[in-house]
Amino acid sequence: MTDRPAPGQDAIEAALARLYPDRVPHRVGYRPGRGEPGGALAGCVAYPADGHWHYIGYGLSELHQAGPEEDPEFSGWGFELTLRVRRGPETTAPAWPFEIVQHLARHVNTRLVILEPGHRLDLRRPATGHPSLPDAPPTGLTGYALTVDPDLGELATPNGKVLFLQAVGLTPAEQARIREHGADRVLAELATGNPLLITDPVRAHPPSG
């Protein structure tokens, strides 16, 4: 915990409070944490939304007071990552998506890549982290595409702009189609009947054997 002013984090939490005024999120912090070797995010929250869990990471943008050397137009990397996961009867947010959001953020910090809508991340393994993560379900999803979070969009903070990029689970076939036709077309097809682009691990069965 710190008593340092955190105008960036305050702006994000205010936006989430407007989106979910009557809902209490599940919160996690990470070790190693933001700014530490092997770390990426300061934390992540998960809100019980309609039919799904909405995970929002924070720490790729500048949470505390930006230094004079920072670009005033963009806060930190200029984006934060989100993930929507189909919700069942459980009352506590599953743990595996917290780890996936941290994993994707670590990719940004270690590879020094700026993610944008339409980018694709091929994990070449189950996108839930199965079987490495204890509660991760098996799935045939093996990667993610990034799109603008339909509810959070872009946020103006005292440290600059923050775009919320939502990760959307993909099968190998969908990743191949993105390489051929582009992410916009494939995500638009996936949004038919699933406008929030909720990731559902069971929609794609893992390979047998």
mmCIF file with all atom_site columns, C-alpha atoms in Angstrom, residues 2-177:
data_model
loop_
_atom_site.group_PDB
_atom_site.id
_atom_site.type_symbol
_atom_site.label_atom_id
_atom_site.label_alt_id
_atom_site.label_comp_id
_atom_site.label_asym_id
_atom_site.label_entity_id
_atom_site.label_seq_id
_atom_site.pdbx_PDB_ins_code
_atom_site.Cartn_x
_atom_site.Cartn_y
_atom_site.Cartn_z
_atom_site.occupancy
_atom_site.B_iso_or_equiv
_atom_site.pdbx_formal_charge
_atom_site.auth_seq_id
_atom_site.auth_comp_id
_atom_site.auth_asym_id
_atom_site.auth_atom_id
_atom_site.pdbx_PDB_model_num
ATOM 1   C CA . THR A 1 2   ? 1.136   3.569   -0.598  1.00 0.00 ? 2   THR A CA 1
ATOM 2   C CA . ASP A 1 3   ? -0.026  7.037   0.316   1.00 0.00 ? 3   ASP A CA 1
ATOM 3   C CA . ARG A 1 4   ? 1.248   8.486   -2.963  1.00 0.00 ? 4   ARG A CA 1
ATOM 4   C CA . PRO A 1 5   ? -1.374  10.356  -4.988  1.00 0.00 ? 5   PRO A CA 1
ATOM 5   C CA . ALA A 1 6   ? -2.772  8.068   -7.684  1.00 0.00 ? 6   ALA A CA 1
ATOM 6   C CA . PRO A 1 7   ? -4.819  10.245  -10.057 1.00 0.00 ? 7   PRO A CA 1
ATOM 7   C CA . GLY A 1 8   ? -4.600  7.682   -12.858 1.00 0.00 ? 8   GLY A CA 1
ATOM 8   C CA . GLN A 1 9   ? -5.927  4.867   -10.727 1.00 0.00 ? 9   GLN A CA 1
ATOM 9   C CA . ASP A 1 10  ? -8.584  7.145   -9.251  1.00 0.00 ? 10  ASP A CA 1
ATOM 10  C CA . ALA A 1 11  ? -9.816  7.975   -12.762 1.00 0.00 ? 11  ALA A CA 1
ATOM 11  C CA . ILE A 1 12  ? -10.050 4.293   -13.709 1.00 0.00 ? 12  ILE A CA 1
ATOM 12  C CA . GLU A 1 13  ? -11.884 3.375   -10.528 1.00 0.00 ? 13  GLU A CA 1
ATOM 13  C CA . ALA A 1 14  ? -14.302 6.272   -11.003 1.00 0.00 ? 14  ALA A CA 1
ATOM 14  C CA . ALA A 1 15  ? -15.089 5.005   -14.523 1.00 0.00 ? 15  ALA A CA 1
ATOM 15  C CA . LEU A 1 16  ? -15.719 1.498   -13.174 1.00 0.00 ? 16  LEU A CA 1
ATOM 16  C CA . ALA A 1 17  ? -17.942 2.852   -10.418 1.00 0.00 ? 17  ALA A CA 1
ATOM 17  C CA . ARG A 1 18  ? -20.042 4.626   -13.060 1.00 0.00 ? 18  ARG A CA 1
ATOM 18  C CA . LEU A 1 19  ? -20.319 1.433   -15.104 1.00 0.00 ? 19  LEU A CA 1
ATOM 19  C CA . TYR A 1 20  ? -21.092 -0.810  -12.127 1.00 0.00 ? 20  TYR A CA 1
ATOM 20  C CA . PRO A 1 21  ? -22.570 1.498   -9.480  1.00 0.00 ? 21  PRO A CA 1
ATOM 21  C CA . ASP A 1 22  ? -24.164 -1.228  -7.373  1.00 0.00 ? 22  ASP A CA 1
ATOM 22  C CA . ARG A 1 23  ? -21.659 -4.072  -7.750  1.00 0.00 ? 23  ARG A CA 1
ATOM 23  C CA . VAL A 1 24  ? -18.685 -4.983  -5.603  1.00 0.00 ? 24  VAL A CA 1
ATOM 24  C CA . PRO A 1 25  ? -15.666 -6.256  -7.540  1.00 0.00 ? 25  PRO A CA 1
ATOM 25  C CA . HIS A 1 26  ? -13.276 -9.028  -6.653  1.00 0.00 ? 26  HIS A CA 1
ATOM 26  C CA . ARG A 1 27  ? -9.736  -7.609  -6.403  1.00 0.00 ? 27  ARG A CA 1
ATOM 27  C CA . VAL A 1 28  ? -6.305  -9.160  -6.658  1.00 0.00 ? 28  VAL A CA 1
ATOM 28  C CA . GLY A 1 29  ? -2.799  -7.776  -6.384  1.00 0.00 ? 29  GLY A CA 1
ATOM 29  C CA . TYR A 1 30  ? 0.206   -9.378  -8.040  1.00 0.00 ? 30  TYR A CA 1
ATOM 30  C CA . ARG A 1 31  ? 3.588   -10.563 -6.804  1.00 0.00 ? 31  ARG A CA 1
ATOM 31  C CA . PRO A 1 32  ? 5.952   -9.634  -8.298  1.00 0.00 ? 32  PRO A CA 1
ATOM 32  C CA . GLY A 1 33  ? 4.120   -6.385  -8.756  1.00 0.00 ? 33  GLY A CA 1
ATOM 33  C CA . ARG A 1 34  ? 4.261   -3.457  -11.118 1.00 0.00 ? 34  ARG A CA 1
ATOM 34  C CA . GLY A 1 35  ? 7.792   -2.143  -11.551 1.00 0.00 ? 35  GLY A CA 1
ATOM 35  C CA . GLU A 1 36  ? 9.404   -5.272  -10.073 1.00 0.00 ? 36  GLU A CA 1
ATOM 36  C CA . PRO A 1 37  ? 11.406  -7.791  -12.130 1.00 0.00 ? 37  PRO A CA 1
ATOM 37  C CA . GLY A 1 38  ? 8.951   -10.200 -13.733 1.00 0.00 ? 38  GLY A CA 1
ATOM 38  C CA . GLY A 1 39  ? 5.956   -8.075  -12.770 1.00 0.00 ? 39  GLY A CA 1
ATOM 39  C CA . ALA A 1 40  ? 3.559   -6.089  -14.912 1.00 0.00 ? 40  ALA A CA 1
ATOM 40  C CA . LEU A 1 41  ? 0.297   -4.970  -13.325 1.00 0.00 ? 41  LEU A CA 1
ATOM 41  C CA . ALA A 1 42  ? -0.467  -3.453  -9.955  1.00 0.00 ? 42  ALA A CA 1
ATOM 42  C CA . GLY A 1 43  ? -3.713  -5.407  -9.774  1.00 0.00 ? 43  GLY A CA 1
ATOM 43  C CA . CYS A 1 44  ? -6.911  -6.499  -11.461 1.00 0.00 ? 44  CYS A CA 1
ATOM 44  C CA . VAL A 1 45  ? -10.610 -6.346  -10.608 1.00 0.00 ? 45  VAL A CA 1
ATOM 45  C CA . ALA A 1 46  ? -13.470 -8.576  -11.729 1.00 0.00 ? 46  ALA A CA 1
ATOM 46  C CA . TYR A 1 47  ? -17.061 -7.364  -11.720 1.00 0.00 ? 47  TYR A CA 1
ATOM 47  C CA . PRO A 1 48  ? -20.075 -9.706  -11.838 1.00 0.00 ? 48  PRO A CA 1
ATOM 48  C CA . ALA A 1 49  ? -21.695 -8.397  -15.013 1.00 0.00 ? 49  ALA A CA 1
ATOM 49  C CA . ASP A 1 50  ? -24.754 -9.728  -16.817 1.00 0.00 ? 50  ASP A CA 1
ATOM 50  C CA . GLY A 1 51  ? -23.911 -13.317 -17.737 1.00 0.00 ? 51  GLY A CA 1
ATOM 51  C CA . HIS A 1 52  ? -20.180 -12.872 -17.418 1.00 0.00 ? 52  HIS A CA 1
ATOM 52  C CA . TRP A 1 53  ? -17.252 -11.684 -15.324 1.00 0.00 ? 53  TRP A CA 1
ATOM 53  C CA . HIS A 1 54  ? -15.628 -8.451  -16.478 1.00 0.00 ? 54  HIS A CA 1
ATOM 54  C CA . TYR A 1 55  ? -11.906 -8.363  -15.627 1.00 0.00 ? 55  TYR A CA 1
ATOM 55  C CA . ILE A 1 56  ? -10.023 -5.060  -15.790 1.00 0.00 ? 56  ILE A CA 1
ATOM 56  C CA . GLY A 1 57  ? -6.295  -4.790  -15.175 1.00 0.00 ? 57  GLY A CA 1
ATOM 57  C CA . TYR A 1 58  ? -4.533  -1.660  -14.038 1.00 0.00 ? 58  TYR A CA 1
ATOM 58  C CA . GLY A 1 59  ? -0.875  -0.768  -14.200 1.00 0.00 ? 59  GLY A CA 1
ATOM 59  C CA . LEU A 1 60  ? -0.009  -0.501  -17.900 1.00 0.00 ? 60  LEU A CA 1
ATOM 60  C CA . SER A 1 61  ? -1.163  3.096   -17.664 1.00 0.00 ? 61  SER A CA 1
ATOM 61  C CA . GLU A 1 62  ? 0.425   5.531   -15.186 1.00 0.00 ? 62  GLU A CA 1
ATOM 62  C CA . LEU A 1 63  ? -1.492  5.156   -11.942 1.00 0.00 ? 63  LEU A CA 1
ATOM 63  C CA . HIS A 1 64  ? 0.413   7.701   -9.873  1.00 0.00 ? 64  HIS A CA 1
ATOM 64  C CA . GLN A 1 65  ? 1.536   11.226  -10.652 1.00 0.00 ? 65  GLN A CA 1
ATOM 65  C CA . ALA A 1 66  ? 3.182   11.288  -14.085 1.00 0.00 ? 66  ALA A CA 1
ATOM 66  C CA . GLY A 1 67  ? 6.735   12.568  -14.223 1.00 0.00 ? 67  GLY A CA 1
ATOM 67  C CA . PRO A 1 68  ? 7.828   15.482  -16.407 1.00 0.00 ? 68  PRO A CA 1
ATOM 68  C CA . GLU A 1 69  ? 9.479   13.077  -18.846 1.00 0.00 ? 69  GLU A CA 1
ATOM 69  C CA . GLU A 1 70  ? 6.162   11.327  -19.600 1.00 0.00 ? 70  GLU A CA 1
ATOM 70  C CA . ASP A 1 71  ? 4.167   11.998  -22.773 1.00 0.00 ? 71  ASP A CA 1
ATOM 71  C CA . PRO A 1 72  ? 1.204   14.086  -21.553 1.00 0.00 ? 72  PRO A CA 1
ATOM 72  C CA . GLU A 1 73  ? -1.049  12.746  -24.320 1.00 0.00 ? 73  GLU A CA 1
ATOM 73  C CA . PHE A 1 74  ? -0.908  9.116   -23.204 1.00 0.00 ? 74  PHE A CA 1
ATOM 74  C CA . SER A 1 75  ? -0.905  7.630   -19.727 1.00 0.00 ? 75  SER A CA 1
ATOM 75  C CA . GLY A 1 76  ? 1.924   5.093   -19.517 1.00 0.00 ? 76  GLY A CA 1
ATOM 76  C CA . TRP A 1 77  ? 1.533   2.661   -22.394 1.00 0.00 ? 77  TRP A CA 1
ATOM 77  C CA . GLY A 1 78  ? -1.756  4.362   -23.203 1.00 0.00 ? 78  GLY A CA 1
ATOM 78  C CA . PHE A 1 79  ? -3.937  1.321   -22.598 1.00 0.00 ? 79  PHE A CA 1
ATOM 79  C CA . GLU A 1 80  ? -5.188  -1.205  -20.053 1.00 0.00 ? 80  GLU A CA 1
ATOM 80  C CA . LEU A 1 81  ? -6.345  -4.770  -20.702 1.00 0.00 ? 81  LEU A CA 1
ATOM 81  C CA . THR A 1 82  ? -9.788  -6.238  -20.066 1.00 0.00 ? 82  THR A CA 1
ATOM 82  C CA . LEU A 1 83  ? -11.307 -9.700  -20.469 1.00 0.00 ? 83  LEU A CA 1
ATOM 83  C CA . ARG A 1 84  ? -14.907 -10.894 -20.302 1.00 0.00 ? 84  ARG A CA 1
ATOM 84  C CA . VAL A 1 85  ? -15.465 -14.528 -19.305 1.00 0.00 ? 85  VAL A CA 1
ATOM 85  C CA . ARG A 1 86  ? -18.747 -16.435 -19.375 1.00 0.00 ? 86  ARG A CA 1
ATOM 86  C CA . ARG A 1 87  ? -20.206 -16.700 -15.850 1.00 0.00 ? 87  ARG A CA 1
ATOM 87  C CA . GLY A 1 88  ? -21.870 -19.805 -14.492 1.00 0.00 ? 88  GLY A CA 1
ATOM 88  C CA . PRO A 1 89  ? -23.423 -20.352 -11.063 1.00 0.00 ? 89  PRO A CA 1
ATOM 89  C CA . GLU A 1 90  ? -20.202 -19.476 -9.232  1.00 0.00 ? 90  GLU A CA 1
ATOM 90  C CA . THR A 1 91  ? -20.311 -16.522 -6.833  1.00 0.00 ? 91  THR A CA 1
ATOM 91  C CA . THR A 1 92  ? -16.566 -15.864 -6.835  1.00 0.00 ? 92  THR A CA 1
ATOM 92  C CA . ALA A 1 93  ? -14.654 -14.787 -9.918  1.00 0.00 ? 93  ALA A CA 1
ATOM 93  C CA . PRO A 1 94  ? -12.477 -17.614 -11.317 1.00 0.00 ? 94  PRO A CA 1
ATOM 94  C CA . ALA A 1 95  ? -8.785  -17.137 -10.651 1.00 0.00 ? 95  ALA A CA 1
ATOM 95  C CA . TRP A 1 96  ? -7.382  -18.113 -14.035 1.00 0.00 ? 96  TRP A CA 1
ATOM 96  C CA . PRO A 1 97  ? -8.457  -14.933 -15.904 1.00 0.00 ? 97  PRO A CA 1
ATOM 97  C CA . PHE A 1 98  ? -6.583  -12.814 -13.356 1.00 0.00 ? 98  PHE A CA 1
ATOM 98  C CA . GLU A 1 99  ? -3.431  -14.700 -14.335 1.00 0.00 ? 99  GLU A CA 1
ATOM 99  C CA . ILE A 1 100 ? -4.143  -14.414 -18.063 1.00 0.00 ? 100 ILE A CA 1
ATOM 100 C CA . VAL A 1 101 ? -4.527  -10.623 -17.846 1.00 0.00 ? 101 VAL A CA 1
ATOM 101 C CA . GLN A 1 102 ? -1.211  -10.446 -15.973 1.00 0.00 ? 102 GLN A CA 1
ATOM 102 C CA . HIS A 1 103 ? 0.416   -12.742 -18.545 1.00 0.00 ? 103 HIS A CA 1
ATOM 103 C CA . LEU A 1 104 ? -0.700  -10.541 -21.447 1.00 0.00 ? 104 LEU A CA 1
ATOM 104 C CA . ALA A 1 105 ? 0.488   -7.417  -19.610 1.00 0.00 ? 105 ALA A CA 1
ATOM 105 C CA . ARG A 1 106 ? 3.846   -9.061  -18.948 1.00 0.00 ? 106 ARG A CA 1
ATOM 106 C CA . HIS A 1 107 ? 4.133   -9.666  -22.707 1.00 0.00 ? 107 HIS A CA 1
ATOM 107 C CA . VAL A 1 108 ? 3.761   -5.901  -23.222 1.00 0.00 ? 108 VAL A CA 1
ATOM 108 C CA . ASN A 1 109 ? 6.423   -5.047  -20.657 1.00 0.00 ? 109 ASN A CA 1
ATOM 109 C CA . THR A 1 110 ? 8.971   -7.672  -21.682 1.00 0.00 ? 110 THR A CA 1
ATOM 110 C CA . ARG A 1 111 ? 8.554   -7.339  -25.459 1.00 0.00 ? 111 ARG A CA 1
ATOM 111 C CA . LEU A 1 112 ? 8.029   -3.565  -25.296 1.00 0.00 ? 112 LEU A CA 1
ATOM 112 C CA . VAL A 1 113 ? 5.070   -3.767  -27.681 1.00 0.00 ? 113 VAL A CA 1
ATOM 113 C CA . ILE A 1 114 ? 2.222   -1.300  -27.958 1.00 0.00 ? 114 ILE A CA 1
ATOM 114 C CA . LEU A 1 115 ? -0.994  -3.246  -28.484 1.00 0.00 ? 115 LEU A CA 1
ATOM 115 C CA . GLU A 1 116 ? -3.779  -1.856  -30.620 1.00 0.00 ? 116 GLU A CA 1
ATOM 116 C CA . PRO A 1 117 ? -7.265  -2.945  -31.721 1.00 0.00 ? 117 PRO A CA 1
ATOM 117 C CA . GLY A 1 118 ? -6.959  -5.762  -34.228 1.00 0.00 ? 118 GLY A CA 1
ATOM 118 C CA . HIS A 1 119 ? -3.730  -7.181  -32.844 1.00 0.00 ? 119 HIS A CA 1
ATOM 119 C CA . ARG A 1 120 ? -3.625  -10.926 -32.258 1.00 0.00 ? 120 ARG A CA 1
ATOM 120 C CA . LEU A 1 121 ? -1.714  -12.887 -29.613 1.00 0.00 ? 121 LEU A CA 1
ATOM 121 C CA . ASP A 1 122 ? -1.177  -16.579 -30.400 1.00 0.00 ? 122 ASP A CA 1
ATOM 122 C CA . LEU A 1 123 ? -0.430  -18.441 -27.161 1.00 0.00 ? 123 LEU A CA 1
ATOM 123 C CA . ARG A 1 124 ? -0.052  -21.804 -28.952 1.00 0.00 ? 124 ARG A CA 1
ATOM 124 C CA . ARG A 1 125 ? -1.607  -23.501 -25.934 1.00 0.00 ? 125 ARG A CA 1
ATOM 125 C CA . PRO A 1 126 ? -4.973  -23.361 -24.132 1.00 0.00 ? 126 PRO A CA 1
ATOM 126 C CA . ALA A 1 127 ? -5.870  -19.703 -23.719 1.00 0.00 ? 127 ALA A CA 1
ATOM 127 C CA . THR A 1 128 ? -7.136  -20.371 -20.197 1.00 0.00 ? 128 THR A CA 1
ATOM 128 C CA . GLY A 1 129 ? -3.718  -21.487 -18.983 1.00 0.00 ? 129 GLY A CA 1
ATOM 129 C CA . HIS A 1 130 ? -4.874  -25.107 -18.611 1.00 0.00 ? 130 HIS A CA 1
ATOM 130 C CA . PRO A 1 131 ? -3.366  -27.292 -17.162 1.00 0.00 ? 131 PRO A CA 1
ATOM 131 C CA . SER A 1 132 ? -0.815  -24.985 -15.504 1.00 0.00 ? 132 SER A CA 1
ATOM 132 C CA . LEU A 1 133 ? -3.418  -22.908 -13.641 1.00 0.00 ? 133 LEU A CA 1
ATOM 133 C CA . PRO A 1 134 ? -5.346  -24.959 -11.064 1.00 0.00 ? 134 PRO A CA 1
ATOM 134 C CA . ASP A 1 135 ? -8.880  -23.784 -11.898 1.00 0.00 ? 135 ASP A CA 1
ATOM 135 C CA . ALA A 1 136 ? -8.383  -23.230 -15.627 1.00 0.00 ? 136 ALA A CA 1
ATOM 136 C CA . PRO A 1 137 ? -10.782 -25.263 -17.781 1.00 0.00 ? 137 PRO A CA 1
ATOM 137 C CA . PRO A 1 138 ? -9.564  -27.136 -20.856 1.00 0.00 ? 138 PRO A CA 1
ATOM 138 C CA . THR A 1 139 ? -10.404 -25.361 -24.072 1.00 0.00 ? 139 THR A CA 1
ATOM 139 C CA . GLY A 1 140 ? -9.727  -25.293 -27.779 1.00 0.00 ? 140 GLY A CA 1
ATOM 140 C CA . LEU A 1 141 ? -9.158  -21.532 -27.641 1.00 0.00 ? 141 LEU A CA 1
ATOM 141 C CA . THR A 1 142 ? -5.444  -20.867 -28.168 1.00 0.00 ? 142 THR A CA 1
ATOM 142 C CA . GLY A 1 143 ? -5.080  -17.116 -28.559 1.00 0.00 ? 143 GLY A CA 1
ATOM 143 C CA . TYR A 1 144 ? -6.638  -13.692 -28.228 1.00 0.00 ? 144 TYR A CA 1
ATOM 144 C CA . ALA A 1 145 ? -7.554  -10.796 -30.482 1.00 0.00 ? 145 ALA A CA 1
ATOM 145 C CA . LEU A 1 146 ? -7.768  -7.274  -29.122 1.00 0.00 ? 146 LEU A CA 1
ATOM 146 C CA . THR A 1 147 ? -10.645 -4.884  -29.600 1.00 0.00 ? 147 THR A CA 1
ATOM 147 C CA . VAL A 1 148 ? -11.866 -1.738  -27.871 1.00 0.00 ? 148 VAL A CA 1
ATOM 148 C CA . ASP A 1 149 ? -13.840 -2.647  -24.757 1.00 0.00 ? 149 ASP A CA 1
ATOM 149 C CA . PRO A 1 150 ? -17.446 -1.820  -25.737 1.00 0.00 ? 150 PRO A CA 1
ATOM 150 C CA . ASP A 1 151 ? -18.332 -0.342  -22.349 1.00 0.00 ? 151 ASP A CA 1
ATOM 151 C CA . LEU A 1 152 ? -15.118 1.355   -21.231 1.00 0.00 ? 152 LEU A CA 1
ATOM 152 C CA . GLY A 1 153 ? -13.736 2.660   -24.537 1.00 0.00 ? 153 GLY A CA 1
ATOM 153 C CA . GLU A 1 154 ? -11.202 5.445   -24.023 1.00 0.00 ? 154 GLU A CA 1
ATOM 154 C CA . LEU A 1 155 ? -10.775 7.364   -20.780 1.00 0.00 ? 155 LEU A CA 1
ATOM 155 C CA . ALA A 1 156 ? -9.233  10.798  -20.256 1.00 0.00 ? 156 ALA A CA 1
ATOM 156 C CA . THR A 1 157 ? -7.183  10.852  -17.044 1.00 0.00 ? 157 THR A CA 1
ATOM 157 C CA . PRO A 1 158 ? -4.981  13.530  -15.445 1.00 0.00 ? 158 PRO A CA 1
ATOM 158 C CA . ASN A 1 159 ? -2.004  11.567  -16.829 1.00 0.00 ? 159 ASN A CA 1
ATOM 159 C CA . GLY A 1 160 ? -3.322  11.311  -20.407 1.00 0.00 ? 160 GLY A CA 1
ATOM 160 C CA . LYS A 1 161 ? -5.519  8.992   -22.451 1.00 0.00 ? 161 LYS A CA 1
ATOM 161 C CA . VAL A 1 162 ? -6.149  5.328   -21.586 1.00 0.00 ? 162 VAL A CA 1
ATOM 162 C CA . LEU A 1 163 ? -7.723  2.964   -24.132 1.00 0.00 ? 163 LEU A CA 1
ATOM 163 C CA . PHE A 1 164 ? -9.283  -0.183  -22.678 1.00 0.00 ? 164 PHE A CA 1
ATOM 164 C CA . LEU A 1 165 ? -8.378  -3.120  -24.910 1.00 0.00 ? 165 LEU A CA 1
ATOM 165 C CA . GLN A 1 166 ? -10.490 -6.243  -24.494 1.00 0.00 ? 166 GLN A CA 1
ATOM 166 C CA . ALA A 1 167 ? -8.921  -9.639  -25.161 1.00 0.00 ? 167 ALA A CA 1
ATOM 167 C CA . VAL A 1 168 ? -11.233 -12.023 -27.047 1.00 0.00 ? 168 VAL A CA 1
ATOM 168 C CA . GLY A 1 169 ? -10.530 -15.764 -27.051 1.00 0.00 ? 169 GLY A CA 1
ATOM 169 C CA . LEU A 1 170 ? -9.878  -17.376 -30.441 1.00 0.00 ? 170 LEU A CA 1
ATOM 170 C CA . THR A 1 171 ? -9.586  -20.860 -31.903 1.00 0.00 ? 171 THR A CA 1
ATOM 171 C CA . PRO A 1 172 ? -6.676  -21.742 -34.222 1.00 0.00 ? 172 PRO A CA 1
ATOM 172 C CA . ALA A 1 173 ? -9.095  -21.620 -37.168 1.00 0.00 ? 173 ALA A CA 1
ATOM 173 C CA . GLU A 1 174 ? -10.255 -18.128 -36.198 1.00 0.00 ? 174 GLU A CA 1
ATOM 174 C CA . GLN A 1 175 ? -6.668  -16.976 -35.910 1.00 0.00 ? 175 GLN A CA 1
ATOM 175 C CA . ALA A 1 176 ? -5.998  -18.314 -39.405 1.00 0.00 ? 176 ALA A CA 1
ATOM 176 C CA . ARG A 1 177 ? -9.036  -16.450 -40.719 1.00 0.00 ? 177 ARG A CA 1
#
